[in-house]
Amino acid sequence: MTDSLRERTDPLTGFDIGGTWLRHRSGDTVTRRPAPSLLNHPGLSVETLWDMLVCELTTAEPRNGRVVVSLGAAMDDLTSQVHGSSPLWGDARLSRNLRMELRQRRPDVEWHVHNDVTCALADFAARLPAEAGHVGYLTVSSGIALKIADLGSRTVTVDGSGLQGEIGHLPAAVPAGLGRLLDLPCACGGAGHVAAVSAGPAIPRVAKALGLEPFDAAAFPGRLSEGDTGAWHLLDTVTYPLAQAIRWLWTTQPRLTVTGIGGGVAEALGAHYQRSLEGHLNRDANYSQGDAGRQVVRVLAPGETDPIRGAQLLADGFLSVVKT
Ligand SMILES: [Zn+2]
């Protein structure tokens, strides 16, 4: 059966595996349960967590179907080699091939496994015209990563390890006078990384480092809407490293026209998140940015980009991943 025929006849079945949630879509039904991650199961071994993941994926599916998987891990989209994921497996460096193991366990299923940012990028890019050129997608959730696609050639270029845009574990730029944030631990085993300041699990630690009251995630959007000074200080602090990363993109990627920002943290804070980023990006403007207008950065609405839909687009060949 060709992919195009399969696309018309098979209901979409897929998984989106993040550090916090595992979403399972079967036809039109989407269910969500806690992910088999170190974040949700502190103390379990990587081996056990990996087995739980493979078990989740292989026990639920009907026979002889096609299943797409969006995996929140640094991985090679071409070979399916998984390198690691701090929300899922902490500081472990993996050398496991998920697609191969799934095929061994369930050879009747046609498996397609891709990195979650590649998936979200595909779904975001599918709604843009080819003339958009290079387009980016940045996820801010329990982890942070970025990827850029060339819509002209419909390709995503990766390095020899199959990676591109793993910016979450680069050293963070922090606001002047807040050098103590560079001591904050990162789930990868390092400290002061972009994810250690800007990812979801970092926000309570940043609040503590700023001397603010304990972070209340449920109350946070309301406090921002009320203009609470402490809440805005916290948000502007956690968005600062990402604003500087975006500046680097603007400076080094002239073909980039638009970057969508998704993921649980950014989507939940929506317009507040956009306003905070814009505040940083509009500050300290100077001649080096030219006068032709800048690339678009847009915080996406909740659910606007769906990694499972993107995983299906990748399985159908909408974007090709190519190695340098
Ligand atoms: Zn890190």
Short mmCIF file of N, CA, C and O and ligand atoms in Angstrom, two decimals, residues 168-169 186-191 193 195, ligand 1:
data_model
loop_
_atom_site.label_atom_id
_atom_site.label_comp_id
_atom_site.label_asym_id
_atom_site.label_seq_id
_atom_site.Cartn_x
_atom_site.Cartn_y
_atom_site.Cartn_z
N GLY A 168 18.35 24.24 24.36
CA GLY A 168 17.98 24.21 25.78
C GLY A 168 19.16 24.00 26.70
O GLY A 168 19.11 24.39 27.87
N HIS A 169 20.22 23.40 26.19
CA HIS A 169 21.37 23.10 27.05
C HIS A 169 22.60 23.92 26.67
O HIS A 169 23.73 23.53 26.96
N CYS A 186 20.41 22.28 36.00
CA CYS A 186 19.68 21.86 34.80
C CYS A 186 19.49 20.35 34.89
O CYS A 186 20.36 19.63 35.38
N ALA A 187 18.37 19.88 34.37
CA ALA A 187 18.07 18.44 34.45
C ALA A 187 19.06 17.59 33.67
O ALA A 187 19.14 16.38 33.88
N CYS A 188 19.85 18.22 32.79
CA CYS A 188 20.85 17.47 32.03
C CYS A 188 22.08 17.17 32.86
O CYS A 188 22.98 16.46 32.42
N GLY A 189 22.16 17.75 34.07
CA GLY A 189 23.34 17.56 34.92
C GLY A 189 24.20 18.81 34.99
O GLY A 189 25.09 18.89 35.83
N GLY A 190 23.96 19.77 34.10
CA GLY A 190 24.72 21.01 34.11
C GLY A 190 24.04 22.07 34.97
O GLY A 190 23.18 21.76 35.81
N ALA A 191 24.43 23.32 34.77
CA ALA A 191 23.83 24.43 35.51
C ALA A 191 23.84 25.67 34.62
O ALA A 191 24.69 25.81 33.74
N HIS A 193 21.90 26.60 32.29
CA HIS A 193 21.52 26.44 30.88
C HIS A 193 20.20 27.17 30.61
O HIS A 193 19.48 27.54 31.54
N ALA A 195 17.46 25.96 29.59
CA ALA A 195 16.36 25.21 30.20
C ALA A 195 16.32 25.38 31.71
O ALA A 195 15.26 25.28 32.33
ZN ZN B 1 21.09 21.44 30.52
#
